């Protein structure tokens, strides 16, 4: 059948005959509909084609990298090649932190499963049993991992010893397990000096990422860039031949050369531990030693340090606190408290904690008054024991007063609060605030260590009369220990500020210098003349009868200031502050440069809590060790002599030896042989010191009596008469000084010991408060 469409008729030809159908409307609609459907279908197909093309473009171009990576991951495996973390050195290139090669043992649970399907050998139990025996891991835990996972890499143990490594390799070869059990060389962080400089160095995590200290601050430099071993694998996860493998080498980390001096660091740590023990310090002790001409940190320490190689083990002090808490081990309270103790233990108190500086801030108050012209060292002042400001009476530490008509120099040496309040008022709030800013208290020091805290000082418009008065003697605001030492270092550096720093230079793996600290000229804070005036007055106070005389070291000029501040954050039931912080800051010229140091004792719990007692003597000991080491020569005349050991010699022989040496002596007892002596040895100043010889026979054992609180001369006689070998620590002169008092002893009272034991007596001048 054939249809012809015309304008008015439709003719149907069927079987050779023509039929005329009068229906022109039907023919027109059909044509229109057909065209519309054809166009719609063509358009739909065109859109679909465009969609397909766009999708292909998107997948092949836009998503090319993504899908290439997906396919690549399915047919390849990467094995990381860890970069060696850089070494940290002290300033003499002694190693402080390094990375040593260790090994990791791991298994492929996927390949173990595949091997067991092909064989009747129970590889799961065989491997779990063997490795648990060799490495001390739990057999059941390892067996569960083997049976319940199907991956290429499951770590069994990291950081195994060389002995364990050899044993595992031998076992793998013997049992034919080289396709199932593997070893990998790794690097483990090592700190050869154990706890030394722990708070400066910090430590790393399980993946060798820096978590605290320099390890964190310079992590991007130290860690380097890991390499990779990239290889193809088949459907079963087996490695394809070597031609399908690619080795991408890593880049070892840079090394740091620090400003830390290991000898100074060790002496600093020894001193702060002595303070912690002798004064039963509750909230840790911190100290810093700085080069005043450059800002280089020679030593920085916090008491009760941790071992960076084992940072999650509490130090003995923290462990004792946890034990005393009464919490059941494993309980939530126990875990929470242990976490708190760990975080405290890790924190660098010298940088990250705030305290009220107390009278050590008087150096700044006096410097500001002198530099601004508000006062001179010869201005006269009076002190009745208190001073009234803004209707509030504020006491001096010496409640009976310092008298009247004394100079500003004397007021500073005696640490007189009313004197400081008067010169601060003369300086004026705005000017005083400007000098606080100049000395750097209103910003961080910028030291290259993490977590430096910001000082908390009054807003400028809030520094009214009372606030100015209390600020003048270092109370009611808070600073960090590093900011306080940095401020004082400006005075030591002839009035020019310095920026503290710890890293001297950075080296690549070949020892080439990548970057180096560049000394920049600091800002002038006060005039050189004022700085020298203040330093001289402080030094005269140390060598004379000032509040810092316990820091005196005969033969060396040391400028020092002590301080004691109240802690207003914690009050007793009556709303009174009862906790104290004792501190001392000191500095000394060495050639064209110099050194400054500070000790801060947070909450000493012994009866005397003043900085002049809990810190100043130890600053003196530190100076006695450090100043000669750094090249400063003693000014003492050649009238010192070495005390020989005379124990066991006859009295007459001992007399002759001492007379020839020009050393005076006294003899106690009627025996013929020297049984004990004091001093036991060391160098003494001949004009001021006598050797005491004791000759009476005593029993083999002796009970130690309580010598704390006795004048040194009396304590010496009592201890020596009982046969003790006496060692003196505290005020560095080591003289039988009039007025010196024993504040602690190394052997507790009532202890029974053998005669001849050494006892250390800690001596200070206790006639001063600050």
XYZ file of C-alpha atoms in Angstrom:
770
model
C 0.000 0.000 0.000
C 1.241 3.433 -0.931
C -0.004 6.738 0.464
C 0.326 10.078 -1.302
C -0.462 13.164 0.620
C -1.808 16.247 -1.144
C -3.327 19.469 -0.142
C -6.985 18.361 -0.032
C -7.153 14.648 -0.709
C -5.432 11.455 0.227
C -5.336 8.805 -2.486
C -4.835 5.212 -1.429
C -3.569 2.812 -4.010
C -4.370 -0.685 -3.119
C -4.326 -3.521 -5.577
C -3.973 -1.096 -8.527
C -7.155 0.845 -7.659
C -7.349 4.353 -6.475
C -9.515 5.390 -3.482
C -10.183 9.006 -2.712
C -10.606 9.977 0.943
C -11.824 13.423 1.668
C -9.983 14.337 4.880
C -7.393 17.030 4.281
C -7.289 17.997 8.002
C -5.976 14.561 9.025
C -3.071 14.799 6.542
C -1.931 18.196 7.743
C -1.820 17.217 11.465
C 0.109 14.072 10.753
C 2.798 15.963 8.906
C 3.145 18.510 11.690
C 3.321 15.900 14.407
C 5.887 13.870 12.560
C 8.121 16.861 12.063
C 7.864 17.861 15.703
C 8.660 14.375 16.927
C 11.576 14.119 14.562
C 13.011 17.407 15.763
C 12.469 16.483 19.414
C 14.116 13.102 18.924
C 17.051 14.658 17.107
C 17.433 17.284 19.801
C 17.308 14.670 22.551
C 19.910 12.576 20.790
C 22.099 15.638 20.309
C 21.833 16.530 23.991
C 22.594 12.951 24.975
C 25.581 12.921 22.640
C 26.827 16.185 24.132
C 26.370 14.761 27.628
C 28.388 11.680 26.690
C 31.131 13.803 25.192
C 31.155 16.118 28.223
C 31.274 13.143 30.577
C 34.132 11.597 28.675
C 36.005 14.892 28.715
C 35.347 15.269 32.418
C 36.530 11.735 33.182
C 39.489 11.725 30.828
C 40.699 15.263 31.396
C 39.116 16.822 34.467
C 39.211 13.634 36.577
C 42.244 12.179 34.880
C 44.547 12.607 37.874
C 41.983 11.199 40.303
C 41.185 8.034 38.336
C 44.782 7.545 37.320
C 45.637 7.619 41.014
C 42.848 5.109 41.796
C 44.056 2.685 39.144
C 47.635 3.296 40.152
C 46.828 2.497 43.775
C 45.238 -0.769 42.743
C 48.280 -1.997 40.900
C 51.068 -0.376 42.960
C 52.277 -0.194 46.540
C 54.563 2.376 48.139
C 56.946 1.628 50.972
C 58.121 4.776 52.772
C 61.839 5.324 53.196
C 62.126 7.469 56.326
C 64.463 10.414 56.200
C 66.984 10.654 59.010
C 66.060 13.385 61.469
C 68.748 16.001 61.938
C 71.082 16.108 64.935
C 70.936 18.774 67.634
C 74.317 19.958 68.963
C 75.461 22.236 71.745
C 77.673 25.178 70.861
C 80.816 23.007 71.030
C 79.279 20.432 68.637
C 78.567 17.927 71.410
C 75.520 15.842 70.509
C 72.341 16.648 72.437
C 69.878 14.720 70.270
C 70.450 12.322 67.403
C 68.784 9.543 65.448
C 70.094 5.983 65.544
C 69.178 3.130 63.234
C 66.719 0.618 64.674
C 64.450 -1.944 63.083
C 60.759 -2.601 62.743
C 59.279 -6.079 62.390
C 56.061 -6.322 60.381
C 53.946 -8.997 58.720
C 51.631 -9.245 55.705
C 48.399 -10.757 56.992
C 47.072 -10.897 53.407
C 49.987 -13.027 52.273
C 49.776 -15.194 55.394
C 46.126 -15.902 54.574
C 46.981 -16.680 50.953
C 49.807 -18.998 52.019
C 47.495 -20.905 54.375
C 44.992 -21.508 51.525
C 47.749 -23.123 49.459
C 49.228 -25.153 52.328
C 48.207 -27.076 55.413
C 50.853 -25.279 57.491
C 49.240 -23.152 60.268
C 51.312 -20.046 59.543
C 49.138 -17.884 61.789
C 49.922 -19.739 65.022
C 53.490 -20.413 63.952
C 54.239 -16.742 63.340
C 52.357 -15.478 66.403
C 54.122 -17.964 68.656
C 57.576 -17.342 67.221
C 57.454 -13.540 67.248
C 55.901 -13.339 70.706
C 58.762 -15.437 72.014
C 61.458 -13.416 70.251
C 60.055 -9.916 70.764
C 58.025 -10.194 73.946
C 54.731 -9.214 72.310
C 51.398 -10.709 73.301
C 50.774 -13.903 71.289
C 46.966 -13.747 71.369
C 46.864 -10.098 70.279
C 49.156 -10.841 67.346
C 47.170 -13.954 66.414
C 43.937 -11.926 66.334
C 45.547 -9.383 64.000
C 46.661 -12.140 61.649
C 43.265 -13.795 61.544
C 41.084 -10.693 61.442
C 42.916 -8.480 58.956
C 44.010 -8.863 55.362
C 46.545 -6.125 54.676
C 50.101 -5.941 53.435
C 51.668 -4.274 56.501
C 50.940 -4.894 60.179
C 53.603 -3.683 62.610
C 54.589 -6.250 65.214
C 57.180 -4.166 67.062
C 59.161 -0.964 66.467
C 62.596 0.017 67.694
C 63.869 -3.487 68.337
C 67.413 -3.943 69.586
C 70.255 -5.270 67.446
C 70.117 -8.534 69.381
C 66.374 -8.917 68.709
C 66.901 -8.050 65.065
C 69.529 -10.741 64.595
C 67.319 -13.281 66.343
C 64.317 -12.450 64.114
C 66.374 -12.628 60.898
C 67.799 -15.998 61.926
C 64.315 -17.296 62.748
C 62.832 -16.046 59.431
C 65.554 -17.820 57.455
C 65.284 -21.007 59.479
C 61.486 -21.229 59.156
C 61.344 -20.059 55.539
C 59.073 -17.107 56.270
C 60.789 -14.436 54.177
C 57.583 -13.836 52.159
C 55.434 -13.408 55.255
C 57.563 -11.734 57.958
C 59.660 -8.673 57.201
C 62.061 -6.218 58.807
C 62.629 -2.567 58.020
C 65.390 -0.203 59.065
C 64.097 2.872 60.921
C 65.435 5.759 62.946
C 64.860 6.152 66.672
C 65.464 9.462 68.457
C 68.175 9.273 71.096
C 69.234 11.771 73.755
C 72.686 10.721 74.972
C 72.662 13.024 78.015
C 69.318 11.665 79.237
C 67.487 14.445 81.114
C 69.976 17.253 80.377
C 68.322 20.241 78.666
C 65.089 18.243 78.355
C 62.842 21.302 78.484
C 64.863 23.020 75.769
C 65.180 20.008 73.473
C 61.655 18.671 73.897
C 60.887 15.270 72.380
C 59.342 13.545 69.366
C 56.271 11.355 68.902
C 56.017 7.790 67.663
C 56.250 8.949 64.050
C 59.278 11.144 64.807
C 57.275 14.358 64.654
C 58.451 17.085 67.037
C 56.080 17.600 69.959
C 57.859 19.950 72.384
C 60.873 22.243 72.588
C 63.325 22.652 69.728
C 62.093 19.361 68.292
C 58.727 21.054 67.745
C 59.932 24.572 66.922
C 62.261 23.384 64.158
C 60.383 20.222 63.175
C 60.098 21.145 59.490
C 63.873 21.615 59.340
C 64.830 18.570 61.381
C 62.536 15.937 59.895
C 63.679 16.118 56.262
C 61.663 14.618 53.401
C 60.807 10.920 53.290
C 61.631 8.884 50.197
C 59.586 6.038 48.708
C 60.055 2.612 47.197
C 57.290 2.271 44.594
C 56.579 -1.139 43.127
C 53.865 -2.859 41.063
C 51.832 -5.788 42.366
C 49.643 -8.456 40.844
C 46.035 -9.294 41.708
C 47.146 -11.360 44.691
C 49.185 -8.451 46.067
C 52.549 -10.007 45.185
C 55.375 -7.755 44.062
C 56.129 -7.816 40.335
C 59.687 -8.014 38.976
C 62.186 -5.242 39.713
C 61.705 -3.492 36.355
C 58.296 -2.339 37.634
C 59.837 -0.701 40.761
C 60.926 2.890 41.292
C 63.153 4.246 44.068
C 62.527 7.852 45.103
C 65.284 8.906 47.528
C 64.516 10.935 50.622
C 66.299 13.993 51.963
C 67.744 13.821 55.448
C 66.835 16.556 57.875
C 68.904 19.599 58.722
C 70.886 19.725 61.961
C 70.819 22.463 64.598
C 73.807 23.975 66.364
C 72.484 25.550 69.537
C 73.888 28.163 71.882
C 73.631 25.748 74.832
C 76.909 25.173 76.670
C 76.828 21.671 78.158
C 79.032 22.549 81.132
C 76.945 25.600 82.042
C 73.745 23.607 81.485
C 74.929 20.861 83.825
C 75.941 23.327 86.544
C 72.600 25.144 86.219
C 70.653 21.892 86.521
C 72.694 20.827 89.543
C 72.002 24.121 91.279
C 68.244 24.133 90.696
C 67.931 20.545 91.927
C 69.803 21.532 95.084
C 67.348 24.380 95.593
C 64.354 22.091 95.039
C 65.626 19.618 97.618
C 66.991 22.033 100.213
C 63.924 24.287 100.222
C 61.267 21.652 99.590
C 59.949 23.538 96.555
C 56.372 22.697 95.636
C 55.984 24.252 92.172
C 59.385 23.738 90.540
C 62.510 25.862 90.113
C 63.661 27.439 86.856
C 66.829 29.165 85.734
C 68.458 30.747 82.678
C 72.005 31.799 81.785
C 72.379 34.293 78.901
C 75.187 36.000 77.022
C 74.354 39.681 77.585
C 76.036 40.963 74.425
C 74.274 38.615 71.993
C 71.208 37.178 73.747
C 72.514 33.625 73.255
C 71.046 31.214 75.814
C 73.940 29.333 77.407
C 71.738 27.349 79.759
C 68.027 26.980 80.513
C 66.515 24.490 82.921
C 63.479 23.547 84.972
C 63.733 21.275 87.997
C 62.602 17.640 87.956
C 63.352 17.170 84.249
C 62.010 14.251 82.240
C 63.858 11.859 79.943
C 63.090 12.868 76.317
C 63.710 9.262 75.272
C 60.899 8.173 77.586
C 58.687 11.256 77.947
C 55.546 9.462 79.096
C 57.184 8.229 82.302
C 56.726 10.673 85.173
C 59.747 12.039 86.983
C 60.150 10.960 90.612
C 58.502 14.088 92.041
C 55.462 13.862 89.771
C 55.189 10.113 90.334
C 55.122 10.704 94.090
C 52.285 13.208 93.662
C 50.310 10.711 91.586
C 50.836 8.016 94.192
C 49.794 10.361 96.995
C 46.593 11.305 95.147
C 44.915 8.098 96.281
C 43.355 7.514 92.868
C 43.024 3.910 91.838
C 45.419 3.055 89.054
C 43.572 2.825 85.765
C 40.597 4.873 86.955
C 39.448 7.918 84.988
C 40.559 10.219 87.812
C 43.986 8.545 87.821
C 44.384 8.928 84.052
C 43.247 12.539 84.089
C 45.611 13.502 86.909
C 48.523 11.690 85.283
C 47.879 13.580 82.051
C 47.922 16.875 83.972
C 51.197 15.919 85.652
C 52.760 14.971 82.325
C 51.792 18.292 80.759
C 53.251 20.188 83.705
C 56.408 18.075 83.601
C 56.908 18.759 79.887
C 56.306 22.520 80.111
C 59.291 24.860 80.014
C 58.743 26.995 83.113
C 61.374 29.518 82.028
C 59.410 30.447 78.910
C 55.803 29.379 79.315
C 54.814 30.354 82.868
C 54.141 33.761 84.397
C 55.148 35.076 87.817
C 55.365 38.364 89.686
C 59.036 39.438 89.550
C 59.068 41.165 92.926
C 62.089 43.232 93.896
C 64.209 42.107 90.934
C 62.048 44.585 88.972
C 63.470 47.443 91.062
C 66.415 47.453 88.648
C 63.980 48.666 85.979
C 62.285 51.183 88.293
C 65.596 52.792 89.266
C 66.906 52.729 85.684
C 63.764 54.491 84.439
C 63.965 57.177 87.141
C 67.636 57.867 86.468
C 67.345 57.822 82.667
C 64.307 60.110 82.643
C 65.960 62.558 85.053
C 63.360 61.997 87.753
C 66.034 61.030 90.300
C 69.756 60.686 90.885
C 71.668 58.119 92.886
C 72.500 60.757 95.477
C 68.915 61.873 96.095
C 67.855 61.417 99.709
C 64.896 59.352 100.920
C 63.303 58.189 104.116
C 61.434 55.035 105.116
C 59.324 54.575 108.225
C 58.311 51.055 107.299
C 55.388 51.986 105.062
C 54.198 54.523 102.521
C 50.676 55.782 101.823
C 49.510 56.094 98.234
C 45.985 56.910 97.130
C 44.681 56.380 100.638
C 46.270 52.939 100.889
C 49.173 52.190 103.238
C 51.729 49.894 101.620
C 54.361 48.266 103.821
C 58.073 47.939 103.283
C 59.537 44.473 103.817
C 61.404 46.045 106.729
C 58.460 47.108 108.864
C 60.656 49.096 111.274
C 61.857 51.188 108.333
C 65.227 51.985 106.813
C 65.524 55.392 108.493
C 65.903 58.736 106.800
C 68.453 60.673 104.811
C 69.758 57.669 102.840
C 70.565 57.767 99.130
C 68.775 56.102 96.256
C 71.801 53.806 95.895
C 71.280 52.601 99.477
C 67.537 52.281 98.893
C 68.175 49.973 95.933
C 70.737 47.890 97.785
C 68.428 47.535 100.778
C 65.439 46.923 98.467
C 63.350 49.633 100.127
C 59.766 49.650 98.845
C 58.869 53.240 99.882
C 61.931 54.494 97.996
C 60.763 52.746 94.844
C 57.233 54.124 95.237
C 58.556 57.657 95.621
C 60.792 57.593 92.542
C 58.028 55.947 90.473
C 55.713 58.798 91.419
C 58.392 61.270 90.362
C 58.821 59.426 87.053
C 55.082 59.593 86.404
C 52.705 56.920 85.134
C 53.042 57.715 81.428
C 56.831 57.850 81.499
C 57.041 54.750 83.705
C 54.792 52.902 81.248
C 57.046 53.949 78.365
C 60.095 52.434 80.098
C 58.173 49.228 80.806
C 57.607 49.096 77.067
C 61.241 49.905 76.274
C 62.435 47.072 78.487
C 60.276 44.705 76.440
C 57.576 43.692 78.895
C 54.660 44.585 76.628
C 55.554 41.993 73.982
C 57.094 38.558 73.773
C 60.879 38.347 73.651
C 60.760 36.396 70.384
C 62.954 33.555 71.631
C 62.947 30.629 69.203
C 61.190 28.226 71.551
C 57.503 27.274 71.467
C 54.748 28.353 73.845
C 56.280 31.604 75.061
C 53.726 33.312 77.284
C 52.899 37.031 77.110
C 53.422 39.294 80.090
C 50.367 40.718 81.837
C 50.804 44.395 82.686
C 48.396 47.222 83.477
C 46.767 49.093 80.624
C 48.274 52.546 80.271
C 45.097 54.357 81.329
C 44.707 51.985 84.292
C 48.134 52.782 85.758
C 46.872 54.992 88.539
C 48.730 56.004 91.718
C 48.217 52.717 93.596
C 48.973 50.542 90.569
C 52.103 52.592 89.869
C 53.225 52.187 93.480
C 52.868 48.391 93.576
C 54.364 48.012 90.097
C 57.460 49.928 91.238
C 58.516 46.986 93.402
C 57.399 44.261 90.993
C 53.978 43.243 92.274
C 50.490 42.988 90.763
C 51.669 42.191 87.251
C 53.222 39.100 85.704
C 56.127 38.351 83.403
C 57.981 35.313 82.134
C 61.402 34.425 83.461
C 62.923 34.922 80.012
C 61.418 38.413 79.715
C 62.718 39.406 83.153
C 66.244 38.257 82.356
C 66.109 39.920 78.935
C 65.149 43.228 80.548
C 68.007 43.050 83.045
C 70.392 41.989 80.276
C 69.791 45.390 78.673
C 71.249 47.026 81.786
C 74.189 44.599 81.703
C 74.697 45.400 78.003
C 75.273 49.112 78.610
C 71.606 49.970 78.105
C 71.058 48.192 74.770
C 68.434 45.469 74.412
C 69.110 41.965 73.100
C 66.849 39.277 71.662
C 67.289 35.863 73.284
C 67.807 32.895 70.976
C 68.795 29.222 71.151
C 69.777 28.125 67.635
C 73.067 29.514 66.338
C 72.999 27.915 62.910
C 71.345 25.260 60.750
C 73.413 22.771 58.728
C 72.531 20.295 55.990
C 73.412 16.589 56.112
C 76.859 17.341 54.643
C 77.702 19.910 57.297
C 77.177 22.944 55.089
C 75.653 25.998 56.749
C 72.118 26.607 55.522
C 71.383 29.596 57.729
C 73.045 31.316 60.653
C 71.865 33.628 63.401
C 72.735 37.192 62.555
C 73.317 39.561 65.398
C 71.223 42.683 65.047
C 71.819 45.925 66.867
C 69.339 46.188 69.693
C 67.410 49.256 70.698
C 68.805 51.641 73.266
C 66.660 51.337 76.372
C 68.630 53.547 78.759
C 71.884 55.469 78.455
C 75.187 53.650 78.905
C 75.975 55.970 81.823
C 72.788 55.028 83.677
C 73.319 51.313 82.974
C 76.831 51.479 84.399
C 75.629 53.413 87.446
C 72.976 50.814 88.251
C 75.392 47.913 87.702
C 77.964 49.509 90.012
C 75.471 50.135 92.828
C 74.179 46.564 92.611
C 77.732 45.174 92.681
C 78.585 47.252 95.752
C 75.536 45.851 97.476
C 76.636 42.285 96.713
C 80.181 42.760 97.980
C 78.986 44.864 100.916
C 75.974 44.487 103.181
C 73.202 44.676 100.575
C 70.301 42.323 100.246
C 72.096 40.248 97.589
C 75.285 39.688 99.617
C 74.600 35.932 99.630
C 75.475 35.993 95.911
C 78.974 37.298 96.614
C 81.952 35.463 95.149
C 85.255 36.910 96.415
C 87.444 38.056 93.562
C 84.587 38.663 91.101
C 82.396 41.707 90.518
C 78.794 40.572 90.423
C 75.767 42.827 90.152
C 72.712 41.143 91.648
C 69.231 41.825 92.967
C 67.034 39.524 94.987
C 63.262 39.432 95.089
C 60.359 37.821 96.915
C 56.826 38.103 95.587
C 53.459 37.017 96.865
C 51.139 34.770 94.857
C 47.716 36.387 94.835
C 46.125 33.674 92.695
C 45.852 31.319 95.676
C 44.608 32.620 99.028
C 44.008 31.033 102.404
C 40.629 30.792 104.123
C 40.979 34.386 105.344
C 41.710 35.740 101.886
C 45.442 36.223 102.513
C 48.254 35.224 100.175
C 50.553 32.733 101.810
C 52.610 31.333 98.923
C 55.870 32.992 97.860
C 58.227 33.095 94.927
C 61.883 33.798 95.678
C 64.253 34.853 92.922
C 67.614 36.416 92.184
C 69.005 37.938 89.003
C 72.708 38.636 88.502
C 75.142 39.709 85.820
C 78.861 40.240 85.393
C 81.140 41.720 82.759
C 83.517 39.394 80.920
C 85.819 41.282 78.587
C 83.701 43.202 76.082
C 80.684 41.003 76.782
C 79.139 39.500 79.830
C 76.795 36.937 81.269
C 73.480 37.244 83.109
C 71.564 34.619 85.026
C 68.336 34.271 86.927
C 66.854 31.727 89.334
C 63.180 31.559 90.264
C 61.938 29.394 93.147
C 58.186 28.837 92.998
C 56.637 28.051 96.392
C 59.501 27.112 98.705
C 57.956 25.507 101.782
C 60.825 25.799 104.262
C 60.596 28.427 106.997
C 62.640 31.074 105.135
C 61.257 31.857 101.689
C 63.105 35.028 100.727
C 64.962 35.230 97.428
C 68.035 36.309 99.381
C 68.070 32.838 100.971
C 66.447 30.422 98.520
C 68.089 31.811 95.358
C 70.974 34.250 95.996
C 73.467 31.757 97.479
C 72.931 29.450 94.534
C 73.440 32.299 92.075
C 76.750 32.816 93.855
C 77.643 29.141 93.439
C 76.688 29.325 89.782
C 78.847 32.416 89.262
C 81.766 30.720 90.995
C 81.523 27.877 88.485
C 80.676 29.828 85.343
C 82.738 33.021 85.522
C 86.184 31.332 85.629
C 85.015 28.876 82.982
C 84.114 31.772 80.665
C 87.512 33.363 81.200
C 86.910 35.967 83.899
C 89.912 36.207 86.188
C 89.697 36.607 89.935
C 90.956 39.849 91.429
C 91.958 38.195 94.709
C 95.565 38.709 95.732
C 97.844 35.704 95.939
C 96.985 35.044 99.572
C 94.889 31.965 99.001
C 96.148 28.554 99.975
C 95.136 24.962 99.410
C 93.991 23.216 102.577
C 95.682 19.812 102.762
C 94.031 16.702 104.175
C 95.474 16.249 107.652
C 93.271 13.433 108.969
C 95.471 10.636 110.352
C 98.519 12.822 110.843
C 99.895 13.657 114.257
C 98.869 16.964 115.757
C 102.457 18.202 115.736
C 102.918 17.275 112.058
C 99.626 18.945 111.150
C 100.705 22.117 112.952
C 103.973 22.277 111.024
C 102.234 21.799 107.657
C 99.708 24.565 108.344
C 102.345 26.986 109.666
C 104.472 26.537 106.524
C 101.399 27.274 104.408
C 100.623 30.378 106.440
C 97.242 28.979 107.446
C 95.860 29.673 110.906
C 94.361 26.836 112.945
C 92.677 25.845 116.187
C 92.916 22.468 117.937
C 90.049 20.818 119.819
C 90.647 17.834 122.118
C 93.665 16.367 123.867
C 94.475 13.495 121.468
C 97.695 13.118 119.541
C 96.174 12.392 116.104
C 93.954 14.471 113.817
C 90.627 12.653 113.598
C 88.730 15.271 111.561
C 89.111 18.790 110.239
C 87.157 21.658 108.765
C 87.363 22.834 106.062
C 88.095 19.347 104.733
C 89.916 20.768 101.710
C 89.807 23.291 98.903
C 91.181 26.799 98.583
C 90.702 29.334 101.349
C 91.516 32.981 101.957
C 94.377 32.789 104.436
C 93.595 36.079 106.185
C 90.011 35.145 106.992
C 89.889 31.406 107.519
C 91.223 29.058 110.146
C 91.414 25.293 109.945
C 89.838 23.509 112.886
C 91.528 20.255 113.948
C 89.784 17.694 116.203
C 91.737 15.016 118.040
C 89.453 13.394 120.622
C 88.661 9.696 120.258
C 84.988 8.927 119.711
C 82.830 5.847 119.136
C 82.485 4.293 115.654
C 78.900 5.485 115.124
C 77.403 8.868 115.791
C 73.893 10.326 115.771
C 73.521 13.398 113.596
C 72.192 16.401 115.474
C 70.091 19.204 114.042
C 72.453 21.951 112.903
C 69.903 24.026 110.984
C 69.551 27.522 112.422
C 72.940 27.508 114.133
C 75.619 30.067 113.346
C 78.120 28.534 110.964
C 81.010 28.679 113.429
C 79.014 26.759 116.052
C 77.690 24.206 113.559
C 81.224 23.635 112.282
C 82.524 22.899 115.756
C 79.708 20.523 116.616
C 79.893 18.569 113.367
C 83.663 18.340 113.343
C 83.846 17.317 116.994
C 81.670 14.318 116.107
C 84.101 13.295 113.404
C 82.207 14.491 110.338
C 84.015 15.572 107.226
C 82.341 18.917 106.543
C 81.562 20.379 103.178
C 80.121 23.875 102.912
C 77.753 25.106 100.244
C 75.812 28.312 99.986
C 77.553 31.654 100.199
C 80.470 31.185 97.920
C 83.170 32.645 100.156
C 83.175 29.438 102.212
C 84.427 31.418 105.163
C 83.623 31.041 108.833
C 81.733 34.241 108.228
C 80.216 36.143 111.103
C 76.457 36.186 110.724
C 76.256 33.191 108.355
C 73.654 30.596 109.338
C 73.101 26.945 108.438
C 69.812 26.628 106.525
C 70.008 22.953 105.529
C 72.101 19.839 106.027
C 72.610 16.838 103.777
C 72.092 14.181 106.491
C 68.785 14.483 108.389
C 68.902 14.930 112.187
C 68.724 11.763 114.318
C 70.299 9.655 111.549
C 72.916 7.194 112.826
C 75.978 7.076 110.568
C 79.606 6.019 110.720
C 82.040 8.549 112.071
C 83.952 10.194 109.241
C 80.941 10.517 106.926
C 80.777 13.717 104.868
C 78.011 16.132 105.775
C 77.172 19.149 103.642
C 76.039 22.304 105.427
C 74.211 24.924 103.385
C 75.022 28.377 104.696
C 73.596 31.830 103.993
C 73.167 35.217 105.606
C 69.650 35.263 107.038
C 69.589 38.855 108.251
C 67.764 40.253 105.222
C 64.258 40.213 103.786
C 63.327 41.367 100.264
